[in-house]
Amino acid sequence: MHLRVDETLHVLKPLDQLAFAGESRTTCEVPDGATRDLNVMTRRGKVSATLEAIEVTGPVSIPSSWRLVVVVLSGRLEIGPVRLGPLDGLISRRAPLTVGGSGLVAVARLST
């Protein structure tokens, strides 16, 4: 994905991240066909977020803070009794959160 933010071009590969202000002027070009994009937007000064991709190959403990958002990118995962497939998501206030199964998951940790 080629993302231009306020006249600066960023060439992003799969799972690359780019933080920028919501009021920035942005344009996007996808030269190699279709893509999926995951955005985490927060209210500046009220909530902050970190985002990471985690490969799950068995039980993984994910520490959280105020809120934890989990989105399955591929595979099949279990969080307690909840089973999740690709593009399913879950919001939790529990810490830590144990994720089982196998696949790739995006984890956003929200803090106040």
Coordinates of N, CA and C in Angstrom, one line a residue:
M1 N 0.9 -1.2 0.0 CA 0.0 0.0 0.0 C 0.9 1.2 0.0
H2 N 0.6 2.2 -0.8 CA 1.3 3.4 -0.9 C 0.3 4.5 -0.2
L3 N 0.7 5.0 0.9 CA -0.1 6.0 1.6 C 0.6 7.3 1.7
R4 N 0.0 8.3 1.2 CA 0.6 9.6 1.2 C -0.1 10.4 2.3
V5 N 0.6 10.9 3.3 CA 0.1 11.6 4.4 C 0.8 13.0 4.4
D6 N -0.1 14.0 4.2 CA 0.4 15.4 4.2 C 1.7 15.5 3.3
E7 N 1.5 15.0 2.1 CA 2.5 15.1 1.0 C 3.7 14.2 1.2
T8 N 3.8 13.4 2.2 CA 4.9 12.4 2.4 C 4.4 11.0 2.1
L9 N 5.1 10.4 1.2 CA 4.8 9.0 0.7 C 5.4 8.0 1.6
H10 N 4.5 7.0 2.0 CA 4.9 5.9 2.9 C 4.6 4.6 2.1
V11 N 5.6 3.8 1.8 CA 5.3 2.5 1.2 C 5.2 1.4 2.3
L12 N 4.0 0.9 2.4 CA 3.8 -0.1 3.5 C 3.7 -1.5 3.0
K13 N 4.4 -2.4 3.7 CA 4.3 -3.8 3.4 C 3.3 -4.4 4.4
P14 N 2.8 -5.7 4.1 CA 1.9 -6.3 5.1 C 2.4 -6.3 6.5
L15 N 1.5 -5.9 7.4 CA 1.7 -5.8 8.8 C 2.5 -4.5 9.3
D16 N 2.9 -3.7 8.3 CA 3.5 -2.4 8.7 C 2.5 -1.5 9.3
Q17 N 3.0 -0.7 10.2 CA 2.1 0.3 10.9 C 2.5 1.7 10.6
L18 N 1.6 2.6 10.6 CA 1.9 4.0 10.4 C 0.9 4.8 11.3
A19 N 1.4 5.6 12.2 CA 0.6 6.5 13.0 C 0.6 7.9 12.4
F20 N -0.6 8.5 12.4 CA -0.7 9.9 11.9 C -2.0 10.5 12.4
A21 N -2.0 11.8 12.5 CA -3.1 12.5 13.0 C -4.3 12.4 12.1
G22 N -5.5 12.2 12.6 CA -6.7 12.1 11.8 C -7.0 13.2 10.9
E23 N -6.6 14.4 11.2 CA -6.8 15.5 10.4 C -5.9 15.7 9.2
S24 N -4.9 14.8 9.1 CA -3.9 14.8 8.0 C -4.6 14.5 6.7
R25 N -4.1 15.2 5.7 CA -4.6 14.9 4.3 C -3.9 13.6 3.9
T26 N -4.8 12.6 3.5 CA -4.2 11.3 3.1 C -4.8 10.9 1.8
T27 N -4.0 10.2 1.0 CA -4.5 9.4 -0.2 C -3.8 8.1 -0.2
C28 N -4.4 7.1 -0.8 CA -3.9 5.8 -0.8 C -4.0 5.2 -2.2
E29 N -2.9 4.4 -2.5 CA -2.9 3.6 -3.8 C -2.4 2.2 -3.5
V30 N -3.1 1.3 -4.1 CA -2.8 -0.2 -3.8 C -2.3 -0.7 -5.2
P31 N -1.0 -0.7 -5.5 CA -0.5 -1.1 -6.8 C -0.6 -2.6 -7.1
D32 N -0.7 -3.5 -6.1 CA -0.7 -4.9 -6.3 C -2.0 -5.6 -6.1
G33 N -3.1 -4.8 -6.3 CA -4.4 -5.4 -6.1 C -5.1 -5.1 -4.8
A34 N -5.9 -6.0 -4.3 CA -6.7 -5.8 -3.1 C -5.9 -5.9 -1.8
T35 N -6.3 -5.2 -0.8 CA -5.7 -5.2 0.5 C -6.7 -5.1 1.6
R36 N -6.3 -5.3 2.8 CA -7.2 -5.0 4.0 C -6.4 -4.1 4.9
D37 N -7.1 -3.2 5.5 CA -6.5 -2.2 6.4 C -7.2 -2.2 7.7
L38 N -6.4 -2.1 8.8 CA -7.0 -2.1 10.1 C -6.6 -0.8 10.7
N39 N -7.5 0.0 11.1 CA -7.3 1.3 11.7 C -7.7 1.3 13.2
V40 N -6.8 2.0 14.0 CA -7.2 2.2 15.4 C -7.2 3.7 15.6
M41 N -8.4 4.3 15.9 CA -8.5 5.7 16.0 C -8.9 6.0 17.5
T42 N -8.2 7.0 18.1 CA -8.5 7.3 19.4 C -8.7 8.8 19.5
R43 N -9.3 9.3 20.6 CA -9.4 10.7 20.9 C -8.1 11.2 21.5
R44 N -7.4 12.1 20.8 CA -6.2 12.6 21.3 C -6.3 13.3 22.7
G45 N -5.4 12.9 23.6 CA -5.5 13.5 24.9 C -6.4 12.7 25.9
K46 N -7.2 11.8 25.4 CA -8.1 11.0 26.2 C -7.7 9.5 26.3
V47 N -7.4 9.0 25.1 CA -7.1 7.6 25.0 C -5.9 7.4 24.0
S48 N -5.0 6.5 24.3 CA -3.9 6.2 23.4 C -3.9 4.7 23.1
A49 N -3.2 4.3 22.1 CA -3.3 2.9 21.6 C -1.9 2.5 21.1
T50 N -1.7 1.2 21.3 CA -0.6 0.5 20.7 C -1.2 -0.7 19.9
L51 N -0.5 -1.1 18.8 CA -1.0 -2.1 18.0 C 0.1 -3.1 17.6
E52 N -0.1 -4.4 17.7 CA 0.9 -5.3 17.3 C 0.2 -6.6 16.7
A53 N 0.9 -7.3 15.9 CA 0.5 -8.5 15.3 C 1.2 -9.6 16.1
I54 N 0.5 -10.7 16.5 CA 1.0 -11.8 17.3 C 0.7 -13.1 16.6
E55 N 1.7 -13.9 16.3 CA 1.5 -15.2 15.8 C 1.2 -16.2 17.0
V56 N 0.0 -16.8 16.9 CA -0.4 -17.7 18.0 C -0.3 -19.1 17.5
T57 N 0.5 -19.9 18.3 CA 0.7 -21.3 18.0 C 0.4 -22.2 19.2
G58 N -0.3 -21.7 20.1 CA -0.7 -22.4 21.3 C -1.2 -21.3 22.3
P59 N -1.4 -21.6 23.5 CA -1.9 -20.6 24.5 C -0.9 -19.5 24.6
V60 N -1.4 -18.3 24.5 CA -0.6 -17.0 24.6 C -1.3 -16.1 25.6
S61 N -0.6 -15.6 26.6 CA -1.1 -14.6 27.5 C -0.8 -13.2 27.0
I62 N -1.9 -12.4 26.9 CA -1.7 -11.1 26.4 C -2.1 -10.1 27.5
P63 N -1.1 -9.3 28.0 CA -1.5 -8.4 29.0 C -2.3 -7.2 28.4
S64 N -3.1 -6.6 29.2 CA -3.9 -5.5 28.7 C -3.8 -4.3 29.6
S65 N -4.5 -3.3 29.2 CA -4.6 -2.1 30.1 C -6.1 -1.8 30.2
W66 N -6.5 -0.6 30.0 CA -7.9 -0.2 30.1 C -8.8 -1.0 29.2
R67 N -8.5 -1.1 28.0 CA -9.3 -2.0 27.0 C -8.3 -2.7 26.1
L68 N -8.7 -3.9 25.7 CA -7.9 -4.7 24.8 C -8.9 -5.1 23.6
V69 N -8.4 -4.8 22.4 CA -9.2 -5.2 21.2 C -8.4 -6.2 20.4
V70 N -9.0 -7.4 20.2 CA -8.3 -8.5 19.4 C -9.1 -8.7 18.1
V71 N -8.3 -8.7 17.0 CA -8.9 -9.0 15.7 C -8.1 -10.2 15.1
V72 N -8.8 -11.2 14.7 CA -8.2 -12.4 14.1 C -7.9 -12.0 12.6
L73 N -6.6 -12.1 12.2 CA -6.2 -11.9 10.9 C -6.3 -13.1 10.0
S74 N -5.9 -14.2 10.7 CA -6.0 -15.6 10.0 C -6.0 -16.6 11.0
G75 N -6.5 -17.8 10.6 CA -6.6 -18.9 11.6 C -7.8 -19.0 12.4
R76 N -7.8 -19.8 13.4 CA -8.9 -20.0 14.3 C -8.4 -19.9 15.7
L77 N -9.0 -19.0 16.5 CA -8.5 -18.8 17.9 C -9.7 -19.0 18.9
E78 N -9.3 -19.2 20.1 CA -10.3 -19.3 21.2 C -9.8 -18.4 22.3
I79 N -10.8 -17.6 22.9 CA -10.5 -16.8 24.0 C -11.6 -17.2 25.0
G80 N -11.2 -18.0 26.0 CA -12.2 -18.6 26.9 C -13.1 -19.5 26.1
P81 N -14.5 -19.3 26.3 CA -15.4 -20.1 25.5 C -15.7 -19.5 24.1
V82 N -15.1 -18.4 23.8 CA -15.4 -17.7 22.5 C -14.5 -18.2 21.5
R83 N -15.1 -18.7 20.3 CA -14.2 -19.1 19.2 C -14.3 -18.0 18.1
L84 N -13.1 -17.7 17.6 CA -13.0 -16.6 16.6 C -12.4 -17.1 15.3
G85 N -12.9 -16.7 14.2 CA -12.3 -16.9 12.9 C -11.8 -15.7 12.3
P86 N -11.3 -15.8 11.0 CA -10.8 -14.6 10.4 C -11.7 -13.4 10.3
L87 N -11.2 -12.2 10.7 CA -11.9 -10.9 10.8 C -12.9 -10.8 11.9
D88 N -12.9 -11.9 12.8 CA -13.7 -11.7 14.0 C -12.9 -10.9 15.0
G89 N -13.6 -10.2 15.9 CA -12.9 -9.4 16.9 C -13.6 -9.5 18.3
L90 N -12.9 -9.1 19.3 CA -13.4 -9.2 20.7 C -12.8 -8.0 21.4
I91 N -13.6 -7.3 22.3 CA -13.1 -6.3 23.2 C -13.2 -6.8 24.6
S92 N -12.1 -6.6 25.3 CA -12.0 -7.1 26.7 C -11.5 -6.1 27.7
R93 N -11.9 -6.2 28.9 CA -11.3 -5.4 30.0 C -10.5 -6.3 31.0
R94 N -10.5 -7.7 30.7 CA -9.8 -8.6 31.5 C -8.3 -8.5 31.2
A95 N -7.5 -8.8 32.3 CA -6.1 -8.8 32.1 C -5.5 -9.9 33.0
P96 N -4.6 -10.7 32.5 CA -4.3 -10.9 31.1 C -5.4 -11.7 30.4
L97 N -5.3 -11.7 29.1 CA -6.2 -12.4 28.3 C -5.5 -13.6 27.6
T98 N -6.0 -14.8 27.8 CA -5.3 -16.0 27.2 C -6.0 -16.4 25.9
V99 N -5.2 -16.4 24.9 CA -5.6 -16.8 23.5 C -5.1 -18.1 23.1
G100 N -5.9 -19.0 22.7 CA -5.5 -20.3 22.2 C -5.8 -20.6 20.8
G101 N -5.3 -21.7 20.3 CA -5.5 -22.0 18.9 C -4.3 -21.7 18.1
S102 N -4.5 -21.4 16.8 CA -3.3 -21.0 15.9 C -3.8 -20.0 14.9
G103 N -3.0 -19.0 14.7 CA -3.3 -18.0 13.7 C -2.6 -16.7 14.0
L104 N -2.9 -15.7 13.2 CA -2.3 -14.4 13.4 C -3.4 -13.5 13.9
V105 N -3.1 -12.7 15.0 CA -4.0 -11.8 15.6 C -3.4 -10.4 15.7
A106 N -4.3 -9.4 15.5 CA -3.9 -8.0 15.8 C -4.4 -7.7 17.1
V107 N -3.6 -7.1 18.0 CA -3.9 -6.7 19.3 C -3.7 -5.2 19.5
A108 N -4.8 -4.5 19.8 CA -4.7 -3.1 20.1 C -4.9 -3.0 21.6
R109 N -4.0 -2.3 22.3 CA -4.1 -2.0 23.7 C -4.4 -0.5 23.9
L110 N -5.6 -0.3 24.5 CA -6.0 1.1 24.7 C -5.8 1.5 26.1
S111 N -5.3 2.7 26.3 CA -5.0 3.3 27.6 C -5.6 4.6 27.8
T112 N -6.0 5.0 29.0 CA -6.4 6.3 29.3 C -5.4 7.1 30.0

